[in-house]
Coordinates of C-alpha atoms in Angstrom, one line a residue:
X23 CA -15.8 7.2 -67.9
X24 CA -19.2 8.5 -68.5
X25 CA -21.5 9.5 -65.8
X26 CA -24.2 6.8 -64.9
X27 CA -28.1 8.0 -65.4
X28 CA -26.6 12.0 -66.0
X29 CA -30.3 13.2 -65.7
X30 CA -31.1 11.5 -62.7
X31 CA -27.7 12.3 -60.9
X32 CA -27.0 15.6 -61.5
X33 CA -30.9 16.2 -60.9
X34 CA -30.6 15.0 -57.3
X35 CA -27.1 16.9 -57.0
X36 CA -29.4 20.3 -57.8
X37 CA -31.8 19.1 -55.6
X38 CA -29.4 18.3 -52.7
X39 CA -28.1 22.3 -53.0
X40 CA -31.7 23.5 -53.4
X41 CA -33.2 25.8 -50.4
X42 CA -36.3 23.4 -50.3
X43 CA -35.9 21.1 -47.2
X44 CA -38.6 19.4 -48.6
X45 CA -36.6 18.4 -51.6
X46 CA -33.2 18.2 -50.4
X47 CA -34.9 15.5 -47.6
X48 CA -35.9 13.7 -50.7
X49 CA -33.0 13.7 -52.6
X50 CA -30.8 12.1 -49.5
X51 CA -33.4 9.3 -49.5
X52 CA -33.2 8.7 -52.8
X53 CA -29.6 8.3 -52.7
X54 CA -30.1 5.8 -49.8
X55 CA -31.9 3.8 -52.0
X56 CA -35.0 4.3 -50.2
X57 CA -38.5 3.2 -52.1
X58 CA -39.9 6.7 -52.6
X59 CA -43.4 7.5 -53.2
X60 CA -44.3 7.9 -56.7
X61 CA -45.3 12.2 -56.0
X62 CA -42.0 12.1 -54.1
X63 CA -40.3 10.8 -57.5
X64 CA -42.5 13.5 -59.3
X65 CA -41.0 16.4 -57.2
X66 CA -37.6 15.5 -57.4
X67 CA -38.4 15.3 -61.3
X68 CA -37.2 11.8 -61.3
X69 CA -39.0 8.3 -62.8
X70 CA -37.3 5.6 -60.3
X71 CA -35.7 4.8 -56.9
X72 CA -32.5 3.2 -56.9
X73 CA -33.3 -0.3 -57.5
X74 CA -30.8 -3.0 -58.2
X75 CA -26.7 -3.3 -57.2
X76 CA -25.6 -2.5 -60.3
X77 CA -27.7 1.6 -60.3
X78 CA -26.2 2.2 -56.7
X79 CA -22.8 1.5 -57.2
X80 CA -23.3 3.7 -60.4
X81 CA -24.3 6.6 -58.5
X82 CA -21.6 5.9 -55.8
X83 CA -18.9 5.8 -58.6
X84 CA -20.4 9.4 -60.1
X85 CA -18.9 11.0 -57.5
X86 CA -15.8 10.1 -58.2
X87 CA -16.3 10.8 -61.6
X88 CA -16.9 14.9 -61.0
X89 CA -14.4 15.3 -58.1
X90 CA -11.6 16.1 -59.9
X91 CA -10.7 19.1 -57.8
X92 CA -11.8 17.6 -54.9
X93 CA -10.4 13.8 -54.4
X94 CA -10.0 12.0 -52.5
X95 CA -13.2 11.4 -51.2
X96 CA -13.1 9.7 -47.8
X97 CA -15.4 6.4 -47.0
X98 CA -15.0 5.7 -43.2
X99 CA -16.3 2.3 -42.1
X100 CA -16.2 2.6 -38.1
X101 CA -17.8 0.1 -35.4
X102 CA -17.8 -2.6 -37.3
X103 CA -18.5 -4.8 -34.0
X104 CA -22.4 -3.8 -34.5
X105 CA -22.5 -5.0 -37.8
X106 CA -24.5 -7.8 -39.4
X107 CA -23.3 -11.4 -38.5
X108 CA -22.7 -14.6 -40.0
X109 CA -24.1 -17.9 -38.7
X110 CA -21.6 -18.8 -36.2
X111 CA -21.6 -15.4 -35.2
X112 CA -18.7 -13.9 -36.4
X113 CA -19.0 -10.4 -37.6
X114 CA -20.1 -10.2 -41.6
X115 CA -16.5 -9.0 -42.9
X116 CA -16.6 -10.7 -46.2
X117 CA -19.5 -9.0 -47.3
X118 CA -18.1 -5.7 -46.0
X119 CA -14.6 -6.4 -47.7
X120 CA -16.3 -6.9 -51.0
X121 CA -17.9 -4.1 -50.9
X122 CA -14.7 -2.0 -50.0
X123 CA -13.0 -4.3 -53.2
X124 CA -15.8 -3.3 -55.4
X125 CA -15.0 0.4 -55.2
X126 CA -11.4 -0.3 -55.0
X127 CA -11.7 -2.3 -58.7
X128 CA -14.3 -0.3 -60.3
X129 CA -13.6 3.6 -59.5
X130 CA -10.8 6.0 -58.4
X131 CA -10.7 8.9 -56.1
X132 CA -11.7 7.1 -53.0
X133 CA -10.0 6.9 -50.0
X134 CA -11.3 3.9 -48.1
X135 CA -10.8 3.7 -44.4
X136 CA -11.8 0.7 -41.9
X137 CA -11.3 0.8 -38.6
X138 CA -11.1 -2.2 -36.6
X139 CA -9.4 -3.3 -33.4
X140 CA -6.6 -5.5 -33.4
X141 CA -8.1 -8.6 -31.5
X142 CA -11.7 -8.3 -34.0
X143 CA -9.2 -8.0 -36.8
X144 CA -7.4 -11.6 -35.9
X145 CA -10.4 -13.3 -34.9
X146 CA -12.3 -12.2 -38.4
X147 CA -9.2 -12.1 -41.0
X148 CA -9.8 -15.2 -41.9
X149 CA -13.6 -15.1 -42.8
X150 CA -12.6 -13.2 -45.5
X151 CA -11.3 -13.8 -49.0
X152 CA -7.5 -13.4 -49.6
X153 CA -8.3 -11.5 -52.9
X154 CA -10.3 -9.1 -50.6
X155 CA -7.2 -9.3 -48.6
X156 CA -4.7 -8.5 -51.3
X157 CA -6.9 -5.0 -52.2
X158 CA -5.9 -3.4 -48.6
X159 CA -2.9 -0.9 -49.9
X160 CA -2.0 -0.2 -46.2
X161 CA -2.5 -0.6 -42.8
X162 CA -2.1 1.7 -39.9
X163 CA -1.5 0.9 -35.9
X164 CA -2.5 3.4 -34.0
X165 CA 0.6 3.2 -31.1
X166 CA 0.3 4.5 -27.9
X167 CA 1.5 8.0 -27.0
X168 CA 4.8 9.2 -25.3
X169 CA 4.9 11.9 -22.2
X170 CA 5.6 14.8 -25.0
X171 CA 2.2 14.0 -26.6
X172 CA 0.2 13.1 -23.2
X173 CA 1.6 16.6 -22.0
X174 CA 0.2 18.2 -24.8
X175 CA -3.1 16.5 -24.9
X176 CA -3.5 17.6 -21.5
X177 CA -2.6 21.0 -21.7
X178 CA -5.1 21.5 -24.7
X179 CA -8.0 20.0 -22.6
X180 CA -6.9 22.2 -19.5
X181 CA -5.8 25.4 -21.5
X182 CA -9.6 26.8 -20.9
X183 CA -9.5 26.6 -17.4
X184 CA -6.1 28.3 -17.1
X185 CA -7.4 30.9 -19.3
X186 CA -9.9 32.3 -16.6
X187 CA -7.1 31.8 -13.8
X188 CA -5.8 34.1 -12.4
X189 CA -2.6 34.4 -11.7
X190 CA -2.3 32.0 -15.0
X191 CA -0.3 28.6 -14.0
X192 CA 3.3 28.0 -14.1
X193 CA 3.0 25.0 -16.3
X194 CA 0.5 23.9 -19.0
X195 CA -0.7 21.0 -17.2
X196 CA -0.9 22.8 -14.1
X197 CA -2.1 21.1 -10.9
X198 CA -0.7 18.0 -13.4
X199 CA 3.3 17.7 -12.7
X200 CA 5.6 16.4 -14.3
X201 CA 7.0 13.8 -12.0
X202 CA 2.9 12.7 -11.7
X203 CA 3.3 11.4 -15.3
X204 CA 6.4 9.6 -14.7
X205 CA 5.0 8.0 -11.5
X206 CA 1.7 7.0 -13.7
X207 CA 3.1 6.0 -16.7
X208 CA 7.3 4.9 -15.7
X209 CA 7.7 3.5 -19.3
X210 CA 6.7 7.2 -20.8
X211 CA 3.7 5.7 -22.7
X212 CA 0.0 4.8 -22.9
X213 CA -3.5 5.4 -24.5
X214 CA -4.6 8.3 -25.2
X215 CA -8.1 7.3 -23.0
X216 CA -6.0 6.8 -19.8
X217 CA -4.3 9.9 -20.1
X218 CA -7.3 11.9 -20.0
X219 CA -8.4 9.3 -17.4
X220 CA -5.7 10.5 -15.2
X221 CA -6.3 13.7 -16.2
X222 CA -9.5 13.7 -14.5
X223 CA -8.5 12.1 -11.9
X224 CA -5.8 14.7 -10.9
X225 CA -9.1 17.2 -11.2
X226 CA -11.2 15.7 -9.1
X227 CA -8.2 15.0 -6.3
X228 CA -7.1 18.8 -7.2
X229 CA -10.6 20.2 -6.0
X230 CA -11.1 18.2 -3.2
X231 CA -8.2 19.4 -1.7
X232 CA -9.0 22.8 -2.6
X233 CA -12.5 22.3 -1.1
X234 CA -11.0 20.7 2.2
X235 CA -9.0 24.2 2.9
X236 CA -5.8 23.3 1.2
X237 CA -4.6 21.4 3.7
X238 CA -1.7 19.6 3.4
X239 CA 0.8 19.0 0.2
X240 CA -1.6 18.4 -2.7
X241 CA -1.6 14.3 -3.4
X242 CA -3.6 12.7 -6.2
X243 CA -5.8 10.1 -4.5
X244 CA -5.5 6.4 -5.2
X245 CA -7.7 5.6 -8.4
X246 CA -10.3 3.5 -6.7
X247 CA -13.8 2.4 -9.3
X248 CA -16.9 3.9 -7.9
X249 CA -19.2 2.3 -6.5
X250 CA -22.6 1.4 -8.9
X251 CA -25.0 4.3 -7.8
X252 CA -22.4 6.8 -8.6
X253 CA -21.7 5.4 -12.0
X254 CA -25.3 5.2 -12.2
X255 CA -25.3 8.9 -11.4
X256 CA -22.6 9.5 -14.3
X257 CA -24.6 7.5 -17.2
X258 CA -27.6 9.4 -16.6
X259 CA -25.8 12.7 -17.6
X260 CA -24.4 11.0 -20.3
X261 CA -27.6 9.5 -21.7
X262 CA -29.3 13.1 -21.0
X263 CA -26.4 14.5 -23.3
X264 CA -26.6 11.8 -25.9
X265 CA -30.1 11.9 -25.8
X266 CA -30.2 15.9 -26.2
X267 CA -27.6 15.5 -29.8
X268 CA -30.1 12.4 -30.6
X269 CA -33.1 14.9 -30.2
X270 CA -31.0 17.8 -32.4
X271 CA -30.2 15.6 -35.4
X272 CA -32.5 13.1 -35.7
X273 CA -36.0 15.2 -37.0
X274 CA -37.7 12.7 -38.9
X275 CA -37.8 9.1 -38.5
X276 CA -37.4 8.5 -42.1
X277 CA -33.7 9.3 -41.6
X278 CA -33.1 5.5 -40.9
X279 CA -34.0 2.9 -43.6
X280 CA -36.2 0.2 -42.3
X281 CA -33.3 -2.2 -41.7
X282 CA -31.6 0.3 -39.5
X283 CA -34.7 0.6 -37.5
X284 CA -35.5 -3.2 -36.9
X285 CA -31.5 -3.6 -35.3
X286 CA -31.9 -0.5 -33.3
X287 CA -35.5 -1.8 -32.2
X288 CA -33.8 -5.6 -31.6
X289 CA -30.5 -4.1 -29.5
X290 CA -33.2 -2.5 -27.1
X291 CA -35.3 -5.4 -26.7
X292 CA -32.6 -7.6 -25.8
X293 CA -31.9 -4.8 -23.1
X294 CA -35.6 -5.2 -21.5
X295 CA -34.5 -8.6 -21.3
X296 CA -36.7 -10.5 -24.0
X297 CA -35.2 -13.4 -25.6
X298 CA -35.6 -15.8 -28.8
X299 CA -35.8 -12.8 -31.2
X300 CA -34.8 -13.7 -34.3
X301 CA -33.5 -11.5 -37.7
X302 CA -35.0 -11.9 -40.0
X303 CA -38.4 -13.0 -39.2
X304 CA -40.1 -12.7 -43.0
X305 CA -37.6 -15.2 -44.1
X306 CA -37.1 -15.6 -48.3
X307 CA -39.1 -11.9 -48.6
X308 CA -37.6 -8.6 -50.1
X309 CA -38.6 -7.5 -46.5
X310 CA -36.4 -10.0 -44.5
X311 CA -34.4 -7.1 -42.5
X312 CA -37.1 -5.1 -41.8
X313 CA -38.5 -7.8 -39.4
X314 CA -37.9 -9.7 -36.6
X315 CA -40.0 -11.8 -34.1
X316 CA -39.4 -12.7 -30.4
X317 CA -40.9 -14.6 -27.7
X318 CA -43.2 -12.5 -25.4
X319 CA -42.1 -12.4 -21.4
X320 CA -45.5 -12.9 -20.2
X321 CA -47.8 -15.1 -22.8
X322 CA -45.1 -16.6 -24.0
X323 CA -46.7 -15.6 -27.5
X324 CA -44.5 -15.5 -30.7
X325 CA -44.6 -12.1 -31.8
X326 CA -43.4 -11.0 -35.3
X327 CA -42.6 -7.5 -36.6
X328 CA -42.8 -5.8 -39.7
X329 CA -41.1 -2.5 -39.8
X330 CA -41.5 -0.3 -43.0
X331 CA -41.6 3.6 -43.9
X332 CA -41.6 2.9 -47.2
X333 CA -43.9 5.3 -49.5
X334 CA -44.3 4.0 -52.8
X335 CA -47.2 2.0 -52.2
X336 CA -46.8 -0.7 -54.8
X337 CA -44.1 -2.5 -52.3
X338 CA -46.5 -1.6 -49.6
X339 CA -48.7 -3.9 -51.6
X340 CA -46.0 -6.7 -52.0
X341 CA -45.0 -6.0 -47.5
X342 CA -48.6 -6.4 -47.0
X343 CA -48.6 -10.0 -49.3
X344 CA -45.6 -11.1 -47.1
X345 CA -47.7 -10.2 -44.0
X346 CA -50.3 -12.1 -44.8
X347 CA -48.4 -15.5 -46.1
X348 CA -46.8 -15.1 -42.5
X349 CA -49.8 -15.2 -40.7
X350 CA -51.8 -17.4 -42.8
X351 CA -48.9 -20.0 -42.3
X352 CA -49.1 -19.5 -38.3
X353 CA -45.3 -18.3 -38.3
X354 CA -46.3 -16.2 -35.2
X355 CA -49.2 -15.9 -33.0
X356 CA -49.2 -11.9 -33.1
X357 CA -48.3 -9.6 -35.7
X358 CA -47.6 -6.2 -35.4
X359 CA -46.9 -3.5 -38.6
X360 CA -44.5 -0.8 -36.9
X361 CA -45.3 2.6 -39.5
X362 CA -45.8 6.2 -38.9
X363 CA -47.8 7.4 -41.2
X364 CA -51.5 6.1 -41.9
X365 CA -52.3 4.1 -45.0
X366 CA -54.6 6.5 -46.5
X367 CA -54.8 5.5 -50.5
X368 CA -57.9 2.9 -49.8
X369 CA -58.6 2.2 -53.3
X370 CA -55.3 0.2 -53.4
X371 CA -54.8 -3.0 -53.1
X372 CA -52.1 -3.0 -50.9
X373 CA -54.9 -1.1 -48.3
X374 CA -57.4 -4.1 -48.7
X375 CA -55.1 -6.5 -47.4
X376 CA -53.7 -4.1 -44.5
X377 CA -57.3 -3.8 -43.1
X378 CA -58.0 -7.2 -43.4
X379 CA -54.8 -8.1 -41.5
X380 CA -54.2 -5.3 -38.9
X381 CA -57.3 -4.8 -37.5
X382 CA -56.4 -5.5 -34.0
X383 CA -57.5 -9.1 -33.8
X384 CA -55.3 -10.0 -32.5
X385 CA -52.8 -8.4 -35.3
X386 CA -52.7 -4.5 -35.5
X387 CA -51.1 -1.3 -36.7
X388 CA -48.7 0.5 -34.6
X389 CA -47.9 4.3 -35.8
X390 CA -44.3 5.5 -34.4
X391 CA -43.4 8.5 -33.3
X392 CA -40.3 10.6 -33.3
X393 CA -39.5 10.7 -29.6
X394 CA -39.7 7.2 -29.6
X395 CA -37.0 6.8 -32.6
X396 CA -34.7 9.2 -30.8
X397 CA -34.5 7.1 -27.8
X398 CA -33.9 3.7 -29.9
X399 CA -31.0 5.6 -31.6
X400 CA -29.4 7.0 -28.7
X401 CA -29.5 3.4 -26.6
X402 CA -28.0 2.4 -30.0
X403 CA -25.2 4.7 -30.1
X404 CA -24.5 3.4 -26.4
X405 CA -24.6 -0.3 -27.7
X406 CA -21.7 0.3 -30.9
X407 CA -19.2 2.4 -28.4
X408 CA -19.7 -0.5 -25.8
X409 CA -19.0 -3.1 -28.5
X410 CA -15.8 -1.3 -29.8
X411 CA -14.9 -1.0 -26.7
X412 CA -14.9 2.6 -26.5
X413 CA -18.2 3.2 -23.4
X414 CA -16.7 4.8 -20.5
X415 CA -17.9 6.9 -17.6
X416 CA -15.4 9.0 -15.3
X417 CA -12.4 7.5 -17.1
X418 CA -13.5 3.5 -16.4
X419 CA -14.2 1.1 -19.3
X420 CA -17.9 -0.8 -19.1
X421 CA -19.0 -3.5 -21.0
X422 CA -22.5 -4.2 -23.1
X423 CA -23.6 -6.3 -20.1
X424 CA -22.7 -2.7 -17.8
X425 CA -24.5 -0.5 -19.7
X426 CA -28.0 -3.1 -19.8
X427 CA -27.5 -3.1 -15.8
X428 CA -27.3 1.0 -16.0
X429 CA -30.3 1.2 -18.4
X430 CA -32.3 -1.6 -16.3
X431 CA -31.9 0.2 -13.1
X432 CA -32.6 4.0 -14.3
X433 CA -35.5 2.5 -16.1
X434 CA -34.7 4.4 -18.9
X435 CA -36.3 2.3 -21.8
X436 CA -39.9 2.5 -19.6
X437 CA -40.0 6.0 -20.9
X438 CA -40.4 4.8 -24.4
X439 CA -44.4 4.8 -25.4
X440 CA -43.1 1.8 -28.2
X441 CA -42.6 -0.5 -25.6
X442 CA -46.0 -0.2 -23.8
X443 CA -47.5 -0.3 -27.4
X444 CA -45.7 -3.5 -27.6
X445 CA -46.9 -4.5 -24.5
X446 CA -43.5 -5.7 -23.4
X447 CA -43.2 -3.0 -20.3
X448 CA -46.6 -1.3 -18.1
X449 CA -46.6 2.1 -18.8
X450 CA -44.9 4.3 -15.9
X451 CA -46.1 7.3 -14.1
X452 CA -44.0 10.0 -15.2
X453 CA -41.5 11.2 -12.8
X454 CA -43.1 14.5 -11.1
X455 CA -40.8 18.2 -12.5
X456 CA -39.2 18.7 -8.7
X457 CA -38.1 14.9 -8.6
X458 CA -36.9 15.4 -12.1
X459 CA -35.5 18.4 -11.1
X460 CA -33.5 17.1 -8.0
X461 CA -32.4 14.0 -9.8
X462 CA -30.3 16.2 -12.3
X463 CA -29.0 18.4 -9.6
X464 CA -27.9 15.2 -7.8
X465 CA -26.3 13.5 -10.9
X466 CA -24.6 16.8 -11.9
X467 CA -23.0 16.8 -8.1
X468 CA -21.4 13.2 -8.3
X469 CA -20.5 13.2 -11.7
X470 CA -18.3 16.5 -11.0
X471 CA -18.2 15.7 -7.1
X472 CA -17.3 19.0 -5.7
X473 CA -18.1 22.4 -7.9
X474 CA -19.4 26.1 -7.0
X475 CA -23.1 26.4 -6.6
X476 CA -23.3 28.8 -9.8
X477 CA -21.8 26.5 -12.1
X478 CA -24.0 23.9 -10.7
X479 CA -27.4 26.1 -11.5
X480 CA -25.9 27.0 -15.2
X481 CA -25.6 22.7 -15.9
X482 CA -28.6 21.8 -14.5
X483 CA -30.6 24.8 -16.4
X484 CA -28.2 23.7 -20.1
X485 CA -29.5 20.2 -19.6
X486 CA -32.9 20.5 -18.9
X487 CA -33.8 23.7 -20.9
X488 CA -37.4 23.7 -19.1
X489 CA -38.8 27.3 -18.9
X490 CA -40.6 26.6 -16.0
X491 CA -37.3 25.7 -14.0
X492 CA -35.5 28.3 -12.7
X493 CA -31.9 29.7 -10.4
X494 CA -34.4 29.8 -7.4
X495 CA -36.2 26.4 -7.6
X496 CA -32.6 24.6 -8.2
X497 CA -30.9 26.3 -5.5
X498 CA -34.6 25.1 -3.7
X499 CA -33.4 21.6 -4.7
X500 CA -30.1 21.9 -3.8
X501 CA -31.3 22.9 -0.3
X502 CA -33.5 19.6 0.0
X503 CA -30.7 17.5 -1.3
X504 CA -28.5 19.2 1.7
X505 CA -31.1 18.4 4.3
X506 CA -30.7 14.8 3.1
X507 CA -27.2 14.7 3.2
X508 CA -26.9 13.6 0.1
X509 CA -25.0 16.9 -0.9
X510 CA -23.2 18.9 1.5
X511 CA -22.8 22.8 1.2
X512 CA -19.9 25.4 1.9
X513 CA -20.1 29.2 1.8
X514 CA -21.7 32.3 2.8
X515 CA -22.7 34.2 0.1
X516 CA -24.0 32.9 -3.2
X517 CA -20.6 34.0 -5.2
X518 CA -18.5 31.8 -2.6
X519 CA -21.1 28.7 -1.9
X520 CA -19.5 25.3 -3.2
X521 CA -21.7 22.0 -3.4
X522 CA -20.3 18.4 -2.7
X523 CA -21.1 14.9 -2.7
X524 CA -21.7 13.1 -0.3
X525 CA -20.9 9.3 -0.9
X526 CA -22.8 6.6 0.8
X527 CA -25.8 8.7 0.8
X528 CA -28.2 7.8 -1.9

C-alpha cells in the first residue's frame, strides 16, 4: 500500500538522520504525537502534529511499509504491571490487546512481543476479548534452566575475574563446584535470578574466607536475609547507579509526554505517603491524564494538578479553559500548573487566562526542572521492576511496599526541590560533602562486604565523580569509619590493605 502523508513522513525520517539535535529532538516528538509549537512545525517543514487515531497508526504502519530489507520490526510491550487500570483495578489489557490486534490486522512486518508473567496473565486473560485472544500466533514459557546452562551463566559472569588470576582456575566456575550446584539445586534446575543469587553468595562466602586467613576447608555460608540497614546500605548504591543512567539519558524533560509525567509524579507521591489522589483530576477534558489531585497531609486541602509541556499554544489556550472551569466549579481548593518553561506570548489568549488564574492566590505556576524529572523517573523505574517482580538487592526479592520503606528511610524523595514546591515535604539541609562522602564509602563496604582498599577508592571516586573528592580524603574516610567500627581494616601497606564490614555497627 501507499505510504500515509509521504511529505510529512519521509520529511521527519530526513529529519530524524539530520546532524541538527535541534531538529532530530523535534522530529521524535512529533512522532510521539506531541502538540508541537507552531515554529517547531515550521522547522521541521511540517503543517500539523499527529492529531487523531487514524494519522498515528498511519505513520506507525509506514514503517512497515519501507522495511523491506529490514523486517521484522520488533514492538516489545514489557512491565505491563505499571500500566493504566480499569475500574476494579485490574490491569488495562483489553485496550493494550487492541492495540497489538490493530497492527496485527492492518500491516505486516511486525513482530509483536508481550511479556507478561504467568499469574498477571490468568488473572487478566479474561478481561480481554477472545477475538483479541485469537490474534496471539504463539506463546512462549520461559522454563527454568538445567546445571549445563547455570554453569555457563556463571562462568560468563566470573570469566573476568579469572582473567586477571593468576594462576587461572581449574574450572570455569571456580571457587563454584560442581557438587555446590547439585547440593543447591538436587533437581538440576531453577531460575536464572537464583543462580546468580547463589552465585553471589558463593563470592561473598569465598572472600570472607580468604580475608579470615584461609582457614579451614572453604564452606559456602548458610543464605541468611540481611538485616534492614544493610539492605538499606545496598539500595542506596543502587539508586546512586540508576540515578547516574537516569541523569545520562534523560536531558530534557520533554522526553516524557505529559501523561507519563503525571504517573511518574502520582507513583512518588503515594511513596511520601499522601493518599486520596485521583487520575484523572480534569475529568471529560482533552487534558484528563495530564492531571491528578490529592488530599494534602497537613490542611487537608484538595489539591489538583495540571501538568503540560505542550508548545503549541492554541491547546495551551483550551488547558488554561479547563483550568479555570475547575476552579470556578470548586473541584479543588488549590491548583497548581506544573510547566518548565514560562508563558511568554502575552498577547494570547491563552496568557490572559493563565495570569488571571495562577497568580499565587492561592493558585500558582510551578516551573520544573530537569534534576527534578530525573529523580521522578528513576523512583519510577524502581516502582515497574518491583511490580514485575523483578527488584532485588544482593540476590533477595523486595516488594513495592520494601522499596517505599527503603526510600522513606534514606529520605531520598526530600532531595527533590518539586516536593517542597508542592509543599508536601520541608525542605532539608543538604547532607555536608565528608558525610556524603563517608556514606558512599560505607554503602560500597556492605554492599561488597569485604574488598581491597584500592578497589574501594576507584568505586567510591566512579560513583561520585566530584572533583573536589579525592584517593586521600576517601582513604581519610575510611580511617573515620575504622575508628567507628563500622569498617574494620587489614594490611600494611596500601597495595595489601583490605576493608570489611562490620555488622551490627551502624
Amino acid at each position: 500500500s501507499s505510504i500515509h502523508n509521504p511529505d510529512y513522513f519521509f520529511g521527519i525520517l530526513y529529519n530524524l538522520i539530520n546532524s541538527d539535535p535541534e531538529l532530530q529532538e523535534l522530529a521524535c516528538q512529533w512522532l510521539r504525537g506531541d502538540d508541537l509549537s507552531d515554529e517547531s512545525l515550521k522547522l521541521l517543514g511540517i503543517k500539523n502534529a499527529i492529531s487523531t487515531e487514524t494519522d498515528a497508526c498511519e505513520t506507525l504502519f509506514n514503517f512497515s511499509r519501507i522495511a523491506t530489507e529490514t523486517f521484522p520490526i520488533v514492538l516489545c510491550f514489557d512491565q505491563v504491571q505499571s500500566c493504566a487500570r480499569l475500574p476494579d483495578g485490574k490491569i488495562d489489557l483489553p485496550t493494550l490487546m487492541g492495540s497489538i490486534s490493530k497492527i496485527h490486522d492492518e500491516t505486516y512486518n511486525f513482530l509483536v512481543l508481550l511479556s507478561v508473567s504467568s499469574n498477571s496473565w490468568k488473572e487478566n486473560q479474561y478481561t480481554i476479548d477472545v477475538c483479541h485472544i485469537d490474534r496471539i500466533d504463539s506463546y512462549v514459557n520461559l522454563k527454568p534452566i538445567k546445571t549445563p546452562q547455570i554453569e555457563a551463566l556463571l562462568a560468563a559472569r566470573l570469566g573476568f575475574l579469572h582473567h586477571q588470576a593468576k594462576p587461572k582456575p581449574s574450572s570455569p566456575i571456580y571457587p563454584i563446584t560442581a557438587d555446590m550446584l547439585e547440593d543447591e539445586f538436587p533437581r538440576g534446575r531453577t531460575t536464572t535470578r537464583e543462580a546468580l543469587a547463589f552465585g553471589r553468595d558463593v563470592i561473598q562466602s569465598y572472600k570472607k574466607w580468604l580475608f579470615g586467613g584461609k582457614q579451614g576447608e572453604f564452606k559456602v555460608e548458610e543464605r541468611v536475609k540481611p538485616e534492614f540497614d544493610t539492605t538499606l546500605a545496598k539500595f542506596k548504591n543502587e539508586w546512586n547507579e540508576k540515578l547516574k543512567k537516569s541523569q545520562a539519558t534523560v536531558k530534557r524533560i520533554q522526553r516524557f509526554s505529559s501523561p507519563e509525567l503525571i504517573q511518574m509524579l502520582k507513583e512518588a507521591l503515594g511513596c511520601l505517603g499522601i493518599t486520596e489522589i485521583q487520575t484523572p483530576f480534569l475529568t471529560k477534558t482533552t487534558f484528563s491524564s495530564y492531571s491528578l489531585s490529592y488530599c494534602h497531609p497537613q490542611t487537608r486541602q484538595k489539591v489538583g494538578i495540571l501538568w503540560t509541556e505542550d508548545q503549541n499554544m492554541r491547546n495551551f489556550y483550551y488547558a488554561m479553559e479547563a483550568c479555570r472551569k475547575a476552579i470556578e466549579s470548586q473541584s479543588c481548593d488549590v491548583f497548581y500548573l506544573l510547566r518548565e518553561q514560562e508563558v511568554e506570548r502575552k498577547a494570547t489568549k491563552g496568557y490572559k487566562t493563565y495570569s488571571q488564574l495562577f497568580n499565587g492566590k492561592p493558585h500558582r505556576h510551578i516551573q520544573t526542572r530537569l534534576p527534578e524529572i530525573q529523580y521522578l523517573h528513576t523512583y519510577y523505574e524502581f516502582t515497574k521492576e518491583a511490580r514485575e517482580g523483578d527488584f532485588t538487592l544482593g540476590g533477595w526479592l523486595y516488594s513495592v511496599k520494601d522499596l517505599k520503606s527503603f526510600v522513606k528511610e534514606a529520605e531520598i524523595l526530600n532531595q527533590c526541590l518539586l516536593f517542597f514546591d508542592l509543599k508536601v515535604i520541608e525542605k532539608t539541609i543538604d547532607v555536608l560533602p565528608k558525610d556524603k562522602l563517608k556514606s558512599c564509602v560505607y554503602n560500597c563496604v556492605v554492599d561488597q562486604q569485604w574488598m581491597s582498599q584500592n578497589t574501594l577508592i576507584q568505586q567510591v571516586l566512579g560513583k561520585l565523580k566530584d572533583p573536589s573528592v579525592d584517593a586521600g580524603k576517601i582513604e581519610q574516610a575510611i580511617e573515620e569509619l575504622s575508628t567507628e567500627n563500622k569498617i574494620s581494616i587489614t594490611g600494611n601497606s596500601a597495595l595489601e590493605k583490605f576493608v570489611a564490614w562490620v555488622p551490627g555497627k551502624h
